Amino acid sequence: MLEDDELILSPLSQSVTRDGETVSVEIYTGGDDDWLLEVVDQYENSTVWNDQFKTDEEALAAFFSALEEDGIHAFVGSPEEELFQTDPNQELADTEMQLLDQFLLQRIDENENTDGKDEGIIDLSELDGFFTAIVSGPVMISPSQWLPAVWGDYEPDWESERQFETVMSLLIRYMNSIADLLMENPAQFEPLFFERDVDGQTTMIVDEWCEGYLRGRNLASHEWQNGGQEMHILLIPILAFTSATDWRGHDFGDPETENIQKAIAPNVREIHAFWLNQRAELLNSSQPLRRSEPRVGRNDPCPCGSGKKYKKCCLH
């Protein structure tokens, strides 16, 4: 392959603007008789002609012919197309978060009848909970296992291999950022909850996040059961806002519900620490883990934080 300093750029190379979009038309040769044609957009996405041209005039004419036939948007990609080249350990920027959020939702046609179907994960809050469970659990879950759970019954119709690589890069980087934070600085971890303004007051919406966490946990539900009652207790505030308990956390008054919601983040940190300490033992033994916490009595306050007795709250 020719290096940049070996290329001779044609004086016919130029910028072309149509319909608000600008591309750079680059015509160059390596010093032989043939000319190469490449069109580069503002995001550094590149379109290269397979054919070579005898003259630079022929190359330029080929570009304008394609421009008239296909329009300039045929040569313009999007910012997402360059994202997959980013360091897999780099946190997502705000624009990348928005792009991923939109992709999750828009992959399902708004006119689609989803009754009785699994929509998969459709927003960032649910994805955040899903990945948090995966990186916090007792066993490693590979992408081939968790990716079908992201799509549910609605795997995307990929426009190109590059789009697939881009979205996969965003997903992997997002999961890695959660794993890194929980490993390196768990005290700073906070779930990505939604917020809603009602009558001038901000209400925290935790259901989507908790449903995502439940979906992630269910990928290794048998292994999670090895956590015994200690794990059962730690999961109570999370499961209280999921379909697994028929969203029981909303059955209490506002103060009690808020107390349960506030217990989610610290419990998530404890769950990660629990499995981090136990993972080696789980990998080498099929024996159930012993509890490190005393059993909660039926008449003791429920550990979910509702203020009710355990037997009248989350025991069942």
XYZ file of C-alpha atoms in Angstrom:
316
model
C 0.000 0.000 0.000
C 1.267 3.473 -0.853
C 2.257 5.838 1.926
C 0.841 9.372 1.958
C 4.166 10.914 0.983
C 4.282 8.664 -2.115
C 0.937 9.919 -3.423
C 0.542 12.666 -5.977
C -2.661 14.647 -5.432
C -4.449 15.910 -8.521
C -5.143 19.646 -8.769
C -8.703 18.606 -9.634
C -9.218 17.419 -6.050
C -11.805 19.649 -4.398
C -14.566 20.095 -1.854
C -18.127 19.744 -3.104
C -21.210 21.000 -1.264
C -24.770 19.935 -2.041
C -27.932 20.021 0.079
C -26.044 21.295 3.106
C -23.460 18.514 3.057
C -19.802 18.860 2.092
C -17.440 16.114 0.975
C -13.815 16.129 -0.062
C -13.112 14.642 -3.486
C -9.569 13.299 -3.467
C -7.966 12.156 -6.720
C -4.435 10.820 -6.518
C -1.875 8.567 -8.128
C 1.200 6.697 -7.036
C 3.173 7.956 -10.016
C 2.028 5.403 -12.549
C -0.557 6.043 -15.246
C -3.648 5.218 -13.156
C -5.620 7.544 -10.878
C -7.576 6.616 -7.728
C -10.780 8.275 -6.562
C -11.810 8.667 -2.916
C -14.577 10.738 -1.323
C -14.288 11.627 2.381
C -17.068 13.168 4.496
C -16.767 15.398 7.564
C -16.665 12.365 9.896
C -13.734 10.832 8.004
C -15.965 8.144 6.525
C -14.463 7.167 3.167
C -15.843 5.923 -0.147
C -13.223 4.524 -2.518
C -13.851 3.539 -6.133
C -12.644 0.062 -7.018
C -11.993 1.133 -10.592
C -8.880 3.066 -11.519
C -8.878 5.822 -14.122
C -6.507 6.688 -16.939
C -6.728 10.413 -16.178
C -7.719 12.555 -13.246
C -10.381 14.144 -15.469
C -12.022 10.732 -15.873
C -11.948 10.220 -12.112
C -13.610 13.569 -11.457
C -16.229 12.870 -14.108
C -16.987 9.527 -12.433
C -17.600 11.285 -9.132
C -19.987 13.868 -10.608
C -21.823 11.132 -12.463
C -22.367 9.235 -9.215
C -23.313 12.482 -7.475
C -26.049 13.226 -9.997
C -27.351 9.684 -9.870
C -27.206 8.940 -6.123
C -27.047 12.351 -4.438
C -24.455 13.617 -1.997
C -25.963 11.747 0.947
C -24.729 8.511 -0.590
C -21.226 9.678 0.366
C -22.062 10.960 3.846
C -21.995 8.617 6.816
C -22.732 9.547 10.392
C -20.695 10.160 13.547
C -21.596 6.682 14.788
C -19.642 5.035 11.983
C -16.329 6.106 13.411
C -17.105 5.208 17.012
C -16.215 1.514 16.800
C -12.563 2.467 16.323
C -12.473 3.987 19.821
C -10.629 2.384 22.728
C -12.973 -0.331 24.118
C -12.248 0.898 27.640
C -13.137 4.518 26.936
C -16.316 5.790 28.549
C -19.155 6.815 26.282
C -19.589 10.516 25.588
C -23.029 12.083 26.036
C -23.641 12.046 22.280
C -22.770 8.353 22.160
C -25.126 7.634 25.040
C -27.926 9.402 23.182
C -27.122 7.532 19.981
C -27.268 4.167 21.762
C -30.493 5.102 23.558
C -32.135 6.051 20.275
C -30.950 2.876 18.572
C -32.403 0.638 21.285
C -35.811 2.255 20.951
C -35.955 2.864 17.217
C -35.006 -0.687 16.233
C -38.677 -1.557 16.840
C -41.152 -0.008 14.413
C -43.558 2.273 16.271
C -46.475 0.576 14.490
C -45.329 -2.908 15.473
C -47.764 -4.971 17.543
C -45.571 -6.170 20.409
C -48.286 -7.931 22.401
C -46.973 -11.221 23.711
C -43.471 -10.538 22.423
C -40.213 -9.754 24.167
C -39.133 -6.246 23.204
C -35.733 -6.742 24.753
C -34.054 -3.672 26.194
C -35.429 -0.402 24.855
C -33.678 2.331 26.836
C -30.409 3.208 28.547
C -31.714 2.881 32.090
C -32.725 -0.724 31.500
C -29.422 -1.402 29.711
C -27.530 0.096 32.651
C -29.270 -2.256 35.073
C -28.766 -5.215 32.740
C -25.025 -4.684 32.391
C -24.650 -3.959 36.105
C -26.092 -7.377 36.940
C -23.901 -9.088 34.363
C -20.626 -7.590 35.618
C -21.647 -8.066 39.258
C -22.697 -11.702 39.140
C -21.123 -15.031 40.094
C -20.065 -16.092 36.590
C -18.841 -14.467 33.424
C -21.535 -13.970 30.773
C -20.239 -13.798 27.201
C -21.675 -11.446 24.551
C -23.083 -14.453 22.695
C -25.199 -15.092 25.798
C -26.266 -11.571 26.715
C -26.749 -10.062 23.259
C -29.935 -12.064 22.465
C -31.376 -10.798 25.748
C -30.736 -7.207 24.633
C -32.716 -7.660 21.409
C -35.441 -10.013 22.643
C -37.681 -10.842 19.689
C -36.500 -7.769 17.792
C -32.954 -8.229 16.591
C -32.051 -5.203 14.448
C -32.051 -5.308 10.675
C -28.471 -4.166 10.240
C -27.881 -1.670 7.460
C -24.257 -2.724 7.158
C -21.489 -4.614 8.904
C -20.087 -1.276 9.974
C -23.308 -0.349 11.779
C -23.193 -3.669 13.622
C -19.583 -3.051 14.662
C -20.460 0.454 15.818
C -23.354 -0.606 18.009
C -21.394 -3.535 19.439
C -18.558 -1.179 20.289
C -20.931 1.121 22.154
C -22.447 -1.790 24.060
C -19.071 -3.265 25.039
C -17.666 0.103 26.075
C -20.732 0.842 28.175
C -20.523 -2.502 29.948
C -16.775 -2.074 30.506
C -17.275 1.380 32.020
C -19.697 -0.051 34.591
C -17.361 -2.937 35.394
C -14.374 -0.605 35.777
C -16.252 1.733 38.109
C -17.469 -1.087 40.340
C -13.974 -2.549 40.505
C -11.938 0.621 40.892
C -14.251 3.022 42.703
C -17.462 1.284 43.802
C -18.443 4.089 46.175
C -18.961 6.337 43.138
C -21.312 3.922 41.377
C -24.882 5.109 40.953
C -27.597 3.410 38.888
C -28.844 5.316 35.858
C -32.379 6.012 37.045
C -34.843 8.112 35.100
C -36.409 11.183 36.645
C -39.823 12.709 36.032
C -41.116 16.134 37.004
C -44.639 16.044 38.424
C -46.216 19.242 39.742
C -42.825 20.822 40.206
C -41.412 17.827 42.087
C -38.808 15.437 40.738
C -39.731 11.760 41.028
C -37.174 9.006 40.612
C -38.182 6.213 38.205
C -36.353 2.990 39.018
C -38.538 0.333 37.360
C -36.714 0.182 34.014
C -33.321 -0.103 35.682
C -34.525 -2.839 38.026
C -36.134 -4.779 35.174
C -32.816 -4.630 33.336
C -31.004 -5.914 36.418
C -33.502 -8.776 36.710
C -32.988 -9.646 33.040
C -29.219 -9.750 33.572
C -29.514 -11.834 36.723
C -31.794 -14.317 34.980
C -29.026 -15.186 32.522
C -27.346 -17.078 35.389
C -30.254 -17.525 37.800
C -29.057 -20.915 39.059
C -25.634 -19.542 40.007
C -27.207 -16.530 41.702
C -29.216 -18.875 43.937
C -25.942 -20.050 45.456
C -25.840 -16.746 47.293
C -28.401 -18.045 49.743
C -30.467 -15.833 51.998
C -27.847 -13.085 52.064
C -28.231 -12.627 48.327
C -32.011 -12.910 48.611
C -32.026 -10.029 51.082
C -29.708 -7.865 49.007
C -31.923 -8.339 45.955
C -35.160 -7.395 47.728
C -35.097 -3.631 46.982
C -34.252 -4.294 43.315
C -36.852 -6.992 42.724
C -39.485 -4.884 44.504
C -39.728 -2.764 41.341
C -39.890 -5.575 38.806
C -42.413 -7.940 37.297
C -40.963 -10.701 39.517
C -42.834 -9.212 42.490
C -45.600 -7.543 40.494
C -43.869 -4.214 41.277
C -44.623 -4.591 44.964
C -42.443 -1.633 45.864
C -45.193 0.701 44.667
C -47.764 -0.746 47.070
C -46.395 1.220 50.003
C -46.789 4.871 50.855
C -44.382 7.425 49.412
C -41.911 7.465 52.338
C -41.671 3.667 52.398
C -41.314 3.433 48.625
C -38.575 6.058 48.653
C -36.722 4.187 51.402
C -36.772 1.009 49.331
C -35.545 2.907 46.267
C -32.703 4.460 48.244
C -31.556 0.987 49.284
C -30.991 -0.107 45.664
C -27.631 1.575 45.025
C -25.861 0.475 48.234
C -27.225 -3.039 47.833
C -25.945 -3.189 44.264
C -22.482 -2.297 45.525
C -22.717 -4.996 48.192
C -23.873 -7.566 45.640
C -20.855 -6.819 43.460
C -18.525 -7.110 46.439
C -20.206 -10.342 47.550
C -19.707 -12.143 44.258
C -16.256 -10.641 43.795
C -15.215 -12.329 47.040
C -17.036 -15.570 46.310
C -16.384 -16.013 42.582
C -13.261 -18.143 42.932
C -15.046 -20.490 45.325
C -18.042 -20.722 43.008
C -15.852 -21.660 40.061
C -14.131 -24.449 41.979
C -17.041 -25.862 43.963
C -20.616 -26.797 43.343
C -21.426 -26.572 47.033
C -23.833 -23.831 48.101
C -22.277 -20.840 49.825
C -22.764 -20.367 53.533
C -24.452 -17.245 54.780
C -22.241 -14.564 56.279
C -25.271 -12.759 57.736
C -27.715 -14.055 60.389
C -31.113 -15.213 59.172
C -33.814 -12.553 59.211
C -36.615 -13.468 61.601
C -40.258 -13.362 60.545
C -40.950 -10.578 63.033
C -37.788 -8.581 62.299
C -37.989 -5.351 60.250
C -37.880 -6.171 56.555
C -34.396 -5.483 55.112
C -35.971 -3.766 52.101
C -36.402 -0.652 54.234
C -40.195 -0.430 54.088
C -40.503 -0.404 57.878
C -42.876 -3.391 57.889
C -42.178 -6.763 59.485
C -40.428 -9.261 57.219
C -43.346 -11.729 57.403
C -45.778 -9.033 56.181
C -43.539 -7.641 53.480
C -40.974 -9.472 51.360
C -40.817 -12.887 53.051
C -43.008 -14.326 50.286
